[in-house]
Amino acid sequence: MERIDRTGPEERPGPEENRAGPEQTGTGPEETRIGAERERSGPAEGARRARRPVRAAGAARTVPGDRPAPLASFAYTAADEEKRRGVRRMKTTATGLLLLVALVYVLATWAKNEGVGGWPGFVAAAAEAGMVGALADWFAVTALFKRPLGLPIPHTAIIPTKKDQLGASLGSFVGENFLSGDVVRGRIHGLGVGRRLGAWLAEPEHADRVTAELSTALRGALTVLRDADVQAVVGEAITRRANAVEIGPGLGKMLEKVVADGGHRKVVDLICTRAHDWLVLHGDSVMEAVQGGAPGWTPRFVDKRIGERVYKELLRFVTEMRDMPGHPARASIDTFLTDFASDLQTDSDTRARVERLKSEILGRGEVQEVIASAWSSVRSMIIAAAEDEQSELRLRARASLMGLGARLATDDRLQAKLDGWLEDAAVYVVTTYRTEITSLISDTVASWDADQTSKKIEAHIGRDLQFIRINGTVVGALAGLLIYTVSWALGA
């Protein structure tokens, strides 16, 4: 069976990339072994193995039923490979030291067997113990990441086989020791957030920065919002609010106050003036309207005289109302408005008619369009104010921030109140969502590929672990020398 190459011509690694490790090329020993075994196995076995994911560097693909692929943020990188080259150099050094003490042991034993007295025994003992220490530490370090010599020895390959348990333990450790309410509360209390924030905001440049950031955020939010959606919400909210509140009593109280203060008189003066001017300009139209309404059997000159008389009386009446503040018609208007204001507050029929009129007006499409279009005006006004550094909005926001900062910096009670809010909020979050936070750790570790995780961890800490082998060799040699010396001194 021919193995399928999943990379295109431009994606196939070159010689340098082939030396970068199996995680980068996607054709490491594990994939090669799988392909060979698939060729040796029958069709059923090959089909079963074909369902296993083939992971490239940083791949995040998964196959149904398999463990999630490594997260992209945990991919094996060029920096990891550079560190791994350092680990290989330290491995070479530690192995070379093992070979050195082995050579010393061989030479010292040969010298001792040749009859050389004295020092060969001490050197052989030290070299022998150094080899034991080096081999023991090599086994311990290797067992962390893989099975030594490929043997299925229990309690080896700790990281690949116990990765999920380690992630769960790490999550539990963080939850118990870092996400407890007392720890979080004590830490936030010790920070003195209120005092620090106040001192920071009191600086003009910091207030300017916060104001600019808030303006940017406000413009971004208004830009993201769809006008049609906001207009629908605003229109519905205004309509619902207007329908829920009875406007009759409020209008009655307002009208009563206007009449009591004489505020309506200027409106009456304006109406009388405009009515007088209209009559002067359109006298012929008024007389024609009166004549047109006369019976057909009356003579035309009579109709004309009646029209002229009606026009003159109407003009005189309007002129007197305009020029005489104490005109009886004005008093009648005052009485009507006063009675109407009282009916709006107390008469159920009047209030019901006003509510029906309100509903009819709100239900008209033109009114709804006006209500909805108010959002566009408000939005444009807010965006313009947010963009202008000298706008009243930004100046007031800046002044408010600096004032708040000054108060926070000096007012102990306000500081304590803000710190208390932050502490309560943080404690609530960590105590309520502790399980979700710790599961993020355990689930993330569980999603990592075992082999890749092992290699990445080894790349980061393997160099220090190789010093354990070196130290084991040295300490073992010293211990062997000491034991041999004590035995020799006691005559053993």
Short mmCIF file of C-alpha atoms in Angstrom, two decimals:
data_model
loop_
_atom_site.label_atom_id
_atom_site.label_comp_id
_atom_site.label_asym_id
_atom_site.label_seq_id
_atom_site.Cartn_x
_atom_site.Cartn_y
_atom_site.Cartn_z
CA MET A 1 0.00 0.00 0.00
CA GLU A 2 1.43 3.38 -0.96
CA ARG A 3 1.60 5.97 1.76
CA ILE A 4 -0.19 9.22 0.97
CA ASP A 5 1.92 12.41 1.13
CA ARG A 6 -0.27 15.07 2.75
CA THR A 7 1.99 18.01 1.97
CA GLY A 8 2.06 19.99 -1.25
CA PRO A 9 5.26 20.77 -3.15
CA GLU A 10 5.65 24.11 -1.42
CA GLU A 11 5.09 22.53 2.02
CA ARG A 12 7.59 19.65 1.78
CA PRO A 13 10.46 20.27 4.21
CA GLY A 14 14.01 20.66 3.02
CA PRO A 15 17.10 19.07 4.53
CA GLU A 16 17.41 21.72 7.22
CA GLU A 17 13.79 21.28 8.23
CA ASN A 18 14.19 17.50 8.38
CA ARG A 19 16.76 18.03 11.12
CA ALA A 20 14.31 20.23 13.05
CA GLY A 21 12.48 17.32 14.64
CA PRO A 22 9.50 15.16 13.79
CA GLU A 23 7.00 17.67 15.07
CA GLN A 24 7.98 20.18 12.43
CA THR A 25 8.16 17.87 9.47
CA GLY A 26 5.18 15.67 10.23
CA THR A 27 7.18 12.60 9.08
CA GLY A 28 8.98 11.60 12.26
CA PRO A 29 9.78 8.07 13.45
CA GLU A 30 6.29 7.54 14.83
CA GLU A 31 4.62 8.24 11.47
CA THR A 32 7.22 6.15 9.64
CA ARG A 33 6.65 3.23 11.98
CA ILE A 34 2.87 3.53 11.52
CA GLY A 35 3.27 3.53 7.74
CA ALA A 36 5.52 0.48 7.81
CA GLU A 37 3.18 -1.43 10.07
CA ARG A 38 0.23 -0.43 7.88
CA GLU A 39 2.00 -1.92 4.86
CA ARG A 40 2.76 -5.14 6.72
CA SER A 41 -0.79 -5.48 8.06
CA GLY A 42 -3.88 -6.52 6.15
CA PRO A 43 -6.54 -4.21 4.71
CA ALA A 44 -8.58 -4.21 7.92
CA GLU A 45 -5.57 -3.28 10.03
CA GLY A 46 -4.50 -0.66 7.50
CA ALA A 47 -7.99 0.88 7.50
CA ARG A 48 -8.03 0.97 11.29
CA ARG A 49 -4.67 2.69 11.49
CA ALA A 50 -5.63 5.09 8.69
CA ARG A 51 -8.18 6.59 11.07
CA ARG A 52 -5.39 7.78 13.38
CA PRO A 53 -4.58 11.50 12.96
CA VAL A 54 -1.39 12.52 11.21
CA ARG A 55 -0.29 15.73 12.89
CA ALA A 56 1.83 18.40 11.32
CA ALA A 57 3.55 21.20 13.18
CA GLY A 58 1.01 23.30 15.05
CA ALA A 59 -1.86 21.24 13.62
CA ALA A 60 -5.17 21.52 15.41
CA ARG A 61 -7.11 18.88 13.45
CA THR A 62 -8.95 16.11 15.18
CA VAL A 63 -10.46 12.87 14.03
CA PRO A 64 -13.78 11.80 15.56
CA GLY A 65 -13.21 9.48 18.47
CA ASP A 66 -9.56 10.52 18.99
CA ARG A 67 -8.09 12.82 21.62
CA PRO A 68 -8.04 16.49 20.58
CA ALA A 69 -4.91 17.49 18.67
CA PRO A 70 -2.34 19.77 20.31
CA LEU A 71 -3.32 23.37 20.63
CA ALA A 72 -1.69 25.72 18.16
CA SER A 73 -0.19 27.72 21.04
CA PHE A 74 1.60 24.55 22.24
CA ALA A 75 3.17 23.68 18.89
CA TYR A 76 6.78 22.63 18.75
CA THR A 77 8.67 25.70 17.53
CA ALA A 78 12.10 26.57 16.19
CA ALA A 79 13.00 28.01 19.62
CA ASP A 80 12.12 24.65 21.17
CA GLU A 81 14.35 22.88 18.67
CA GLU A 82 17.23 25.22 19.52
CA LYS A 83 16.79 24.38 23.20
CA ARG A 84 16.62 20.72 22.34
CA ARG A 85 19.97 20.96 20.58
CA GLY A 86 21.36 22.32 23.84
CA VAL A 87 19.84 19.32 25.63
CA ARG A 88 21.52 16.97 23.18
CA ARG A 89 24.85 18.65 23.83
CA MET A 90 24.40 18.18 27.58
CA LYS A 91 23.38 14.56 26.99
CA THR A 92 26.61 14.08 25.07
CA THR A 93 28.58 15.63 27.92
CA ALA A 94 26.89 13.45 30.55
CA THR A 95 27.30 10.31 28.45
CA GLY A 96 30.93 11.21 27.78
CA LEU A 97 31.53 11.53 31.50
CA LEU A 98 30.00 8.07 31.98
CA LEU A 99 32.29 6.64 29.34
CA LEU A 100 35.23 8.41 30.94
CA VAL A 101 34.64 6.89 34.38
CA ALA A 102 34.05 3.53 32.69
CA LEU A 103 37.43 3.84 30.97
CA VAL A 104 39.03 4.89 34.24
CA TYR A 105 37.47 1.88 35.94
CA VAL A 106 38.82 -0.45 33.26
CA LEU A 107 42.31 1.01 33.48
CA ALA A 108 42.34 1.08 37.28
CA THR A 109 41.10 -2.51 37.46
CA TRP A 110 43.75 -3.58 34.91
CA ALA A 111 46.45 -1.83 36.93
CA LYS A 112 45.22 -3.47 40.11
CA ASN A 113 45.19 -6.87 38.47
CA GLU A 114 48.73 -6.26 37.21
CA GLY A 115 49.86 -5.91 40.78
CA VAL A 116 50.07 -2.17 41.06
CA GLY A 117 49.42 -1.40 44.69
CA GLY A 118 47.85 1.57 46.39
CA TRP A 119 45.97 3.96 44.21
CA PRO A 120 44.31 1.64 41.62
CA GLY A 121 41.91 0.30 44.26
CA PHE A 122 40.77 3.77 45.27
CA VAL A 123 40.42 4.90 41.65
CA ALA A 124 38.53 1.74 40.65
CA ALA A 125 36.14 2.08 43.58
CA ALA A 126 35.46 5.71 42.78
CA ALA A 127 34.97 4.98 39.06
CA GLU A 128 32.72 2.01 39.77
CA ALA A 129 30.48 4.02 42.06
CA GLY A 130 30.48 6.88 39.54
CA MET A 131 29.24 4.50 36.83
CA VAL A 132 26.49 3.25 39.15
CA GLY A 133 25.43 6.80 39.98
CA ALA A 134 25.51 7.86 36.34
CA LEU A 135 23.47 4.87 35.19
CA ALA A 136 20.93 5.29 37.99
CA ASP A 137 20.42 8.98 37.22
CA TRP A 138 20.31 8.28 33.48
CA PHE A 139 17.50 5.81 34.16
CA ALA A 140 15.66 8.30 36.39
CA VAL A 141 15.92 11.18 33.92
CA THR A 142 15.04 9.04 30.90
CA ALA A 143 12.06 7.50 32.71
CA LEU A 144 10.46 10.93 32.94
CA PHE A 145 10.05 11.22 29.17
CA LYS A 146 10.17 7.70 27.71
CA ARG A 147 10.79 4.04 28.48
CA PRO A 148 14.52 3.39 28.97
CA LEU A 149 15.83 1.21 26.13
CA GLY A 150 12.20 0.78 25.03
CA LEU A 151 11.56 -1.72 27.83
CA PRO A 152 8.05 -1.78 29.36
CA ILE A 153 9.36 -1.10 32.87
CA PRO A 154 6.62 0.00 35.31
CA HIS A 155 6.54 3.65 36.36
CA THR A 156 8.52 4.91 33.38
CA ALA A 157 7.57 7.40 30.64
CA ILE A 158 5.93 9.40 33.41
CA ILE A 159 5.04 12.53 31.44
CA PRO A 160 3.51 10.83 28.36
CA THR A 161 1.51 8.30 30.38
CA LYS A 162 0.57 10.48 33.35
CA LYS A 163 0.01 13.74 31.46
CA ASP A 164 -3.73 13.91 32.14
CA GLN A 165 -3.30 13.07 35.83
CA LEU A 166 -0.60 15.73 36.10
CA GLY A 167 -2.93 18.27 34.50
CA ALA A 168 -5.74 17.36 36.89
CA SER A 169 -3.38 17.58 39.86
CA LEU A 170 -2.08 20.93 38.68
CA GLY A 171 -5.63 22.23 38.32
CA SER A 172 -6.53 21.02 41.82
CA PHE A 173 -3.35 22.56 43.25
CA VAL A 174 -4.11 25.93 41.66
CA GLY A 175 -7.73 25.80 42.81
CA GLU A 176 -6.85 24.98 46.41
CA ASN A 177 -3.88 27.29 46.85
CA PHE A 178 -4.48 30.23 44.48
CA LEU A 179 -8.25 30.40 43.94
CA SER A 180 -9.41 30.37 47.54
CA GLY A 181 -11.47 33.30 48.75
CA ASP A 182 -9.10 34.20 51.59
CA VAL A 183 -6.03 34.22 49.34
CA VAL A 184 -7.68 36.37 46.68
CA ARG A 185 -9.19 38.78 49.21
CA GLY A 186 -5.90 39.18 51.06
CA ARG A 187 -3.95 39.75 47.87
CA ILE A 188 -6.32 42.41 46.52
CA HIS A 189 -6.50 44.10 49.91
CA GLY A 190 -2.73 44.29 50.05
CA LEU A 191 -2.52 45.90 46.62
CA GLY A 192 -4.40 49.04 47.68
CA VAL A 193 -6.09 49.33 44.29
CA GLY A 194 -8.26 52.29 45.26
CA ARG A 195 -5.36 54.47 46.42
CA ARG A 196 -3.16 53.55 43.47
CA LEU A 197 -5.93 54.04 40.95
CA GLY A 198 -6.82 57.41 42.45
CA ALA A 199 -3.23 58.66 42.32
CA TRP A 200 -2.92 57.44 38.75
CA LEU A 201 -6.16 59.02 37.54
CA ALA A 202 -5.37 62.33 39.23
CA GLU A 203 -2.52 62.88 36.75
CA PRO A 204 -3.76 64.93 33.74
CA GLU A 205 -1.92 62.80 31.16
CA HIS A 206 -3.44 59.62 32.59
CA ALA A 207 -6.93 61.14 32.59
CA ASP A 208 -6.38 62.17 28.97
CA ARG A 209 -5.32 58.64 28.10
CA VAL A 210 -8.35 57.05 29.77
CA THR A 211 -10.65 59.58 28.12
CA ALA A 212 -9.14 58.84 24.71
CA GLU A 213 -9.47 55.08 25.25
CA LEU A 214 -13.07 55.43 26.38
CA SER A 215 -13.83 57.60 23.36
CA THR A 216 -12.29 55.02 21.05
CA ALA A 217 -14.27 52.23 22.70
CA LEU A 218 -17.47 54.28 22.48
CA ARG A 219 -16.94 55.00 18.79
CA GLY A 220 -16.17 51.36 18.12
CA ALA A 221 -19.29 50.20 19.93
CA LEU A 222 -21.48 52.68 18.08
CA THR A 223 -19.91 51.67 14.78
CA VAL A 224 -20.49 47.97 15.39
CA LEU A 225 -24.14 48.42 16.35
CA ARG A 226 -26.57 48.07 13.48
CA ASP A 227 -28.74 51.16 13.16
CA ALA A 228 -31.81 49.16 12.17
CA ASP A 229 -31.59 46.98 15.29
CA VAL A 230 -31.01 49.91 17.64
CA GLN A 231 -33.77 51.94 16.03
CA ALA A 232 -36.19 49.07 16.48
CA VAL A 233 -35.22 48.69 20.14
CA VAL A 234 -35.42 52.43 20.80
CA GLY A 235 -38.74 52.75 19.05
CA GLU A 236 -40.20 49.81 20.93
CA ALA A 237 -38.87 51.09 24.27
CA ILE A 238 -40.28 54.59 23.78
CA THR A 239 -43.62 53.27 22.57
CA ARG A 240 -43.90 50.78 25.44
CA ARG A 241 -42.98 53.46 27.96
CA ALA A 242 -45.44 55.94 26.51
CA ASN A 243 -48.25 53.38 26.48
CA ALA A 244 -47.52 52.33 30.05
CA VAL A 245 -47.76 55.86 31.47
CA GLU A 246 -51.03 57.84 31.52
CA ILE A 247 -50.28 61.32 30.25
CA GLY A 248 -53.61 63.01 31.07
CA PRO A 249 -52.92 63.98 34.71
CA GLY A 250 -49.43 65.17 33.88
CA LEU A 251 -50.67 67.30 31.01
CA GLY A 252 -53.41 68.69 33.24
CA LYS A 253 -50.95 69.76 35.95
CA MET A 254 -48.65 71.33 33.40
CA LEU A 255 -51.51 73.18 31.68
CA GLU A 256 -52.86 74.35 35.05
CA LYS A 257 -49.48 75.82 35.96
CA VAL A 258 -49.11 77.46 32.55
CA VAL A 259 -52.53 79.13 32.83
CA ALA A 260 -51.86 80.22 36.42
CA ASP A 261 -48.57 81.84 35.40
CA GLY A 262 -50.12 83.46 32.31
CA GLY A 263 -47.77 81.63 29.99
CA HIS A 264 -50.54 80.94 27.51
CA ARG A 265 -51.24 84.65 26.86
CA LYS A 266 -48.31 85.02 24.50
CA VAL A 267 -49.67 82.13 22.50
CA VAL A 268 -53.11 83.81 22.36
CA ASP A 269 -51.46 87.10 21.32
CA LEU A 270 -49.60 85.32 18.54
CA ILE A 271 -52.75 83.56 17.31
CA CYS A 272 -54.76 86.82 17.33
CA THR A 273 -52.03 88.69 15.46
CA ARG A 274 -51.68 85.99 12.84
CA ALA A 275 -55.48 85.72 12.48
CA HIS A 276 -55.80 89.54 11.99
CA ASP A 277 -53.04 89.57 9.38
CA TRP A 278 -54.61 86.65 7.54
CA LEU A 279 -58.03 88.31 7.47
CA VAL A 280 -56.53 91.52 6.10
CA LEU A 281 -54.78 89.63 3.30
CA HIS A 282 -57.63 87.26 2.48
CA GLY A 283 -60.77 89.42 2.93
CA ASP A 284 -62.10 88.58 -0.54
CA SER A 285 -61.82 84.86 0.20
CA VAL A 286 -63.82 85.24 3.41
CA MET A 287 -66.57 87.22 1.69
CA GLU A 288 -66.73 84.75 -1.19
CA ALA A 289 -67.06 81.88 1.27
CA VAL A 290 -69.98 83.65 3.02
CA GLN A 291 -71.67 84.43 -0.28
CA GLY A 292 -71.22 80.88 -1.51
CA GLY A 293 -73.06 79.56 1.52
CA ALA A 294 -76.13 81.80 1.04
CA PRO A 295 -79.41 80.31 -0.23
CA GLY A 296 -79.89 80.36 -4.00
CA TRP A 297 -83.14 82.34 -3.81
CA THR A 298 -81.55 85.45 -2.18
CA PRO A 299 -80.46 88.32 -4.43
CA ARG A 300 -76.77 88.60 -5.17
CA PHE A 301 -76.40 92.11 -3.79
CA VAL A 302 -77.90 90.92 -0.51
CA ASP A 303 -75.39 88.08 -0.34
CA LYS A 304 -72.61 90.54 -1.02
CA ARG A 305 -73.75 92.93 1.71
CA ILE A 306 -74.03 90.06 4.18
CA GLY A 307 -70.52 88.80 3.26
CA GLU A 308 -69.05 92.28 3.73
CA ARG A 309 -70.82 92.65 7.05
CA VAL A 310 -69.64 89.28 8.35
CA TYR A 311 -66.07 90.03 7.29
CA LYS A 312 -66.04 93.42 9.00
CA GLU A 313 -67.47 92.03 12.22
CA LEU A 314 -64.99 89.14 12.21
CA LEU A 315 -62.09 91.54 11.59
CA ARG A 316 -63.31 93.86 14.34
CA PHE A 317 -63.62 90.96 16.78
CA VAL A 318 -60.11 89.68 16.08
CA THR A 319 -58.67 93.20 16.23
CA GLU A 320 -60.26 93.82 19.63
CA MET A 321 -58.97 90.51 20.95
CA ARG A 322 -55.49 91.44 19.73
CA ASP A 323 -55.50 94.92 21.21
CA MET A 324 -57.51 94.39 24.43
CA PRO A 325 -55.86 92.17 27.09
CA GLY A 326 -59.09 92.24 29.06
CA HIS A 327 -61.33 91.17 26.19
CA PRO A 328 -64.15 88.82 27.29
CA ALA A 329 -63.10 86.23 24.71
CA ARG A 330 -59.65 86.05 26.32
CA ALA A 331 -61.27 85.47 29.70
CA SER A 332 -63.35 82.70 28.11
CA ILE A 333 -60.15 81.10 26.81
CA ASP A 334 -58.63 81.25 30.32
CA THR A 335 -61.76 79.63 31.75
CA PHE A 336 -61.77 76.92 29.09
CA LEU A 337 -58.10 76.07 29.62
CA THR A 338 -58.55 76.01 33.41
CA ASP A 339 -61.54 73.69 33.15
CA PHE A 340 -59.73 71.49 30.62
CA ALA A 341 -56.70 71.23 32.91
CA SER A 342 -58.98 70.14 35.74
CA ASP A 343 -60.76 67.59 33.55
CA LEU A 344 -57.42 66.11 32.45
CA GLN A 345 -56.68 65.39 36.09
CA THR A 346 -60.06 64.37 37.43
CA ASP A 347 -62.52 63.54 34.63
CA SER A 348 -62.29 59.89 33.57
CA ASP A 349 -63.93 60.45 30.17
CA THR A 350 -61.50 63.24 29.25
CA ARG A 351 -58.53 61.19 30.39
CA ALA A 352 -59.75 58.18 28.39
CA ARG A 353 -60.14 60.29 25.22
CA VAL A 354 -56.60 61.66 25.69
CA GLU A 355 -55.22 58.11 26.06
CA ARG A 356 -57.00 56.99 22.89
CA LEU A 357 -55.61 59.99 21.04
CA LYS A 358 -52.13 59.21 22.37
CA SER A 359 -52.36 55.60 21.17
CA GLU A 360 -53.57 56.70 17.74
CA ILE A 361 -50.71 59.17 17.38
CA LEU A 362 -48.07 56.66 18.54
CA GLY A 363 -49.46 54.04 16.19
CA ARG A 364 -49.00 56.16 13.10
CA GLY A 365 -46.09 55.14 10.89
CA GLU A 366 -44.81 58.70 10.58
CA VAL A 367 -44.47 59.01 14.36
CA GLN A 368 -42.68 55.66 14.62
CA GLU A 369 -40.25 56.74 11.91
CA VAL A 370 -39.53 59.96 13.81
CA ILE A 371 -38.93 58.02 17.04
CA ALA A 372 -36.65 55.51 15.32
CA SER A 373 -34.70 58.17 13.44
CA ALA A 374 -33.86 59.86 16.74
CA TRP A 375 -31.18 57.20 17.25
CA SER A 376 -29.33 58.27 14.10
CA SER A 377 -29.17 61.84 15.33
CA VAL A 378 -28.05 60.82 18.79
CA ARG A 379 -25.45 58.43 17.36
CA SER A 380 -23.97 61.05 15.05
CA MET A 381 -23.88 63.56 17.88
CA ILE A 382 -22.11 61.15 20.25
CA ILE A 383 -19.54 60.05 17.63
CA ALA A 384 -18.75 63.66 16.75
CA ALA A 385 -18.34 64.55 20.42
CA ALA A 386 -16.15 61.50 21.05
CA GLU A 387 -13.83 62.37 18.15
CA ASP A 388 -13.43 66.04 19.15
CA GLU A 389 -10.85 66.41 21.91
CA GLN A 390 -12.32 69.78 22.87
CA SER A 391 -15.94 68.66 22.91
CA GLU A 392 -17.99 69.17 26.02
CA LEU A 393 -18.43 65.43 26.38
CA ARG A 394 -14.70 64.68 26.50
CA LEU A 395 -13.87 67.70 28.64
CA ARG A 396 -16.51 66.74 31.19
CA ALA A 397 -15.38 63.10 31.15
CA ARG A 398 -11.77 64.15 31.70
CA ALA A 399 -12.73 66.48 34.55
CA SER A 400 -14.86 63.77 36.15
CA LEU A 401 -12.02 61.24 35.95
CA MET A 402 -9.52 63.64 37.50
CA GLY A 403 -12.00 64.54 40.22
CA LEU A 404 -12.63 60.88 40.94
CA GLY A 405 -8.90 60.23 41.05
CA ALA A 406 -8.32 63.08 43.48
CA ARG A 407 -11.03 61.79 45.78
CA LEU A 408 -9.76 58.22 45.62
CA ALA A 409 -6.23 59.35 46.43
CA THR A 410 -7.27 61.18 49.61
CA ASP A 411 -10.57 59.71 50.79
CA ASP A 412 -9.92 56.61 52.91
CA ARG A 413 -13.61 55.69 53.04
CA LEU A 414 -13.95 55.79 49.27
CA GLN A 415 -10.78 53.72 48.91
CA ALA A 416 -12.09 51.15 51.34
CA LYS A 417 -15.42 51.01 49.53
CA LEU A 418 -13.79 50.48 46.12
CA ASP A 419 -11.38 47.88 47.50
CA GLY A 420 -14.30 46.10 49.15
CA TRP A 421 -16.21 45.98 45.87
CA LEU A 422 -13.19 44.58 44.04
CA GLU A 423 -12.54 42.00 46.76
CA ASP A 424 -16.16 40.86 46.81
CA ALA A 425 -16.27 40.64 43.01
CA ALA A 426 -13.01 38.69 42.80
CA VAL A 427 -14.00 36.32 45.60
CA TYR A 428 -17.37 35.72 43.99
CA VAL A 429 -15.74 34.90 40.64
CA VAL A 430 -13.13 32.50 42.04
CA THR A 431 -15.52 30.74 44.40
CA THR A 432 -18.34 30.46 41.88
CA TYR A 433 -16.29 29.53 38.85
CA ARG A 434 -13.36 27.77 40.50
CA THR A 435 -14.26 24.47 38.87
CA GLU A 436 -14.46 26.04 35.42
CA ILE A 437 -11.13 27.84 35.91
CA THR A 438 -9.29 24.74 37.09
CA SER A 439 -10.90 22.61 34.40
CA LEU A 440 -9.39 25.00 31.87
CA ILE A 441 -5.97 23.88 33.08
CA SER A 442 -6.76 20.18 33.16
CA ASP A 443 -8.65 20.21 29.85
CA THR A 444 -5.87 22.18 28.15
CA VAL A 445 -3.22 19.73 29.35
CA ALA A 446 -5.43 16.82 28.29
CA SER A 447 -5.71 18.27 24.78
CA TRP A 448 -1.94 18.26 24.31
CA ASP A 449 -0.33 15.44 22.36
CA ALA A 450 1.55 13.20 24.79
CA ASP A 451 4.72 12.77 22.71
CA GLN A 452 4.86 16.39 21.72
CA THR A 453 4.29 17.49 25.30
CA SER A 454 7.07 15.26 26.51
CA LYS A 455 9.50 16.58 23.91
CA LYS A 456 8.58 20.20 24.55
CA ILE A 457 9.04 19.84 28.31
CA GLU A 458 12.32 18.03 27.79
CA ALA A 459 13.49 20.84 25.52
CA HIS A 460 12.84 23.36 28.30
CA ILE A 461 14.15 21.50 31.38
CA GLY A 462 16.19 18.68 29.88
CA ARG A 463 19.47 20.61 30.04
CA ASP A 464 19.16 21.03 33.80
CA LEU A 465 18.17 17.38 34.14
CA GLN A 466 21.39 16.32 32.40
CA PHE A 467 23.28 18.05 35.20
CA ILE A 468 21.63 15.50 37.49
CA ARG A 469 23.43 12.78 35.55
CA ILE A 470 26.71 14.65 35.79
CA ASN A 471 26.19 15.32 39.49
CA GLY A 472 25.21 11.68 40.00
CA THR A 473 28.44 10.58 38.38
CA VAL A 474 30.55 12.91 40.53
CA VAL A 475 28.65 12.28 43.77
CA GLY A 476 28.63 8.54 43.13
CA ALA A 477 32.40 8.56 42.54
CA LEU A 478 32.99 10.55 45.73
CA ALA A 479 30.68 8.26 47.70
CA GLY A 480 32.44 5.17 46.33
CA LEU A 481 35.82 6.64 47.16
CA LEU A 482 34.68 7.46 50.68
CA ILE A 483 33.24 4.00 51.28
CA TYR A 484 36.36 2.32 49.93
CA THR A 485 38.59 4.58 52.00
CA VAL A 486 36.64 3.87 55.20
CA SER A 487 36.71 0.11 54.43
CA TRP A 488 40.44 0.25 53.74
CA ALA A 489 41.06 2.19 56.93
CA LEU A 490 39.13 -0.34 58.96
CA GLY A 491 41.08 -3.12 57.33
CA ALA A 492 38.09 -4.61 55.50
#
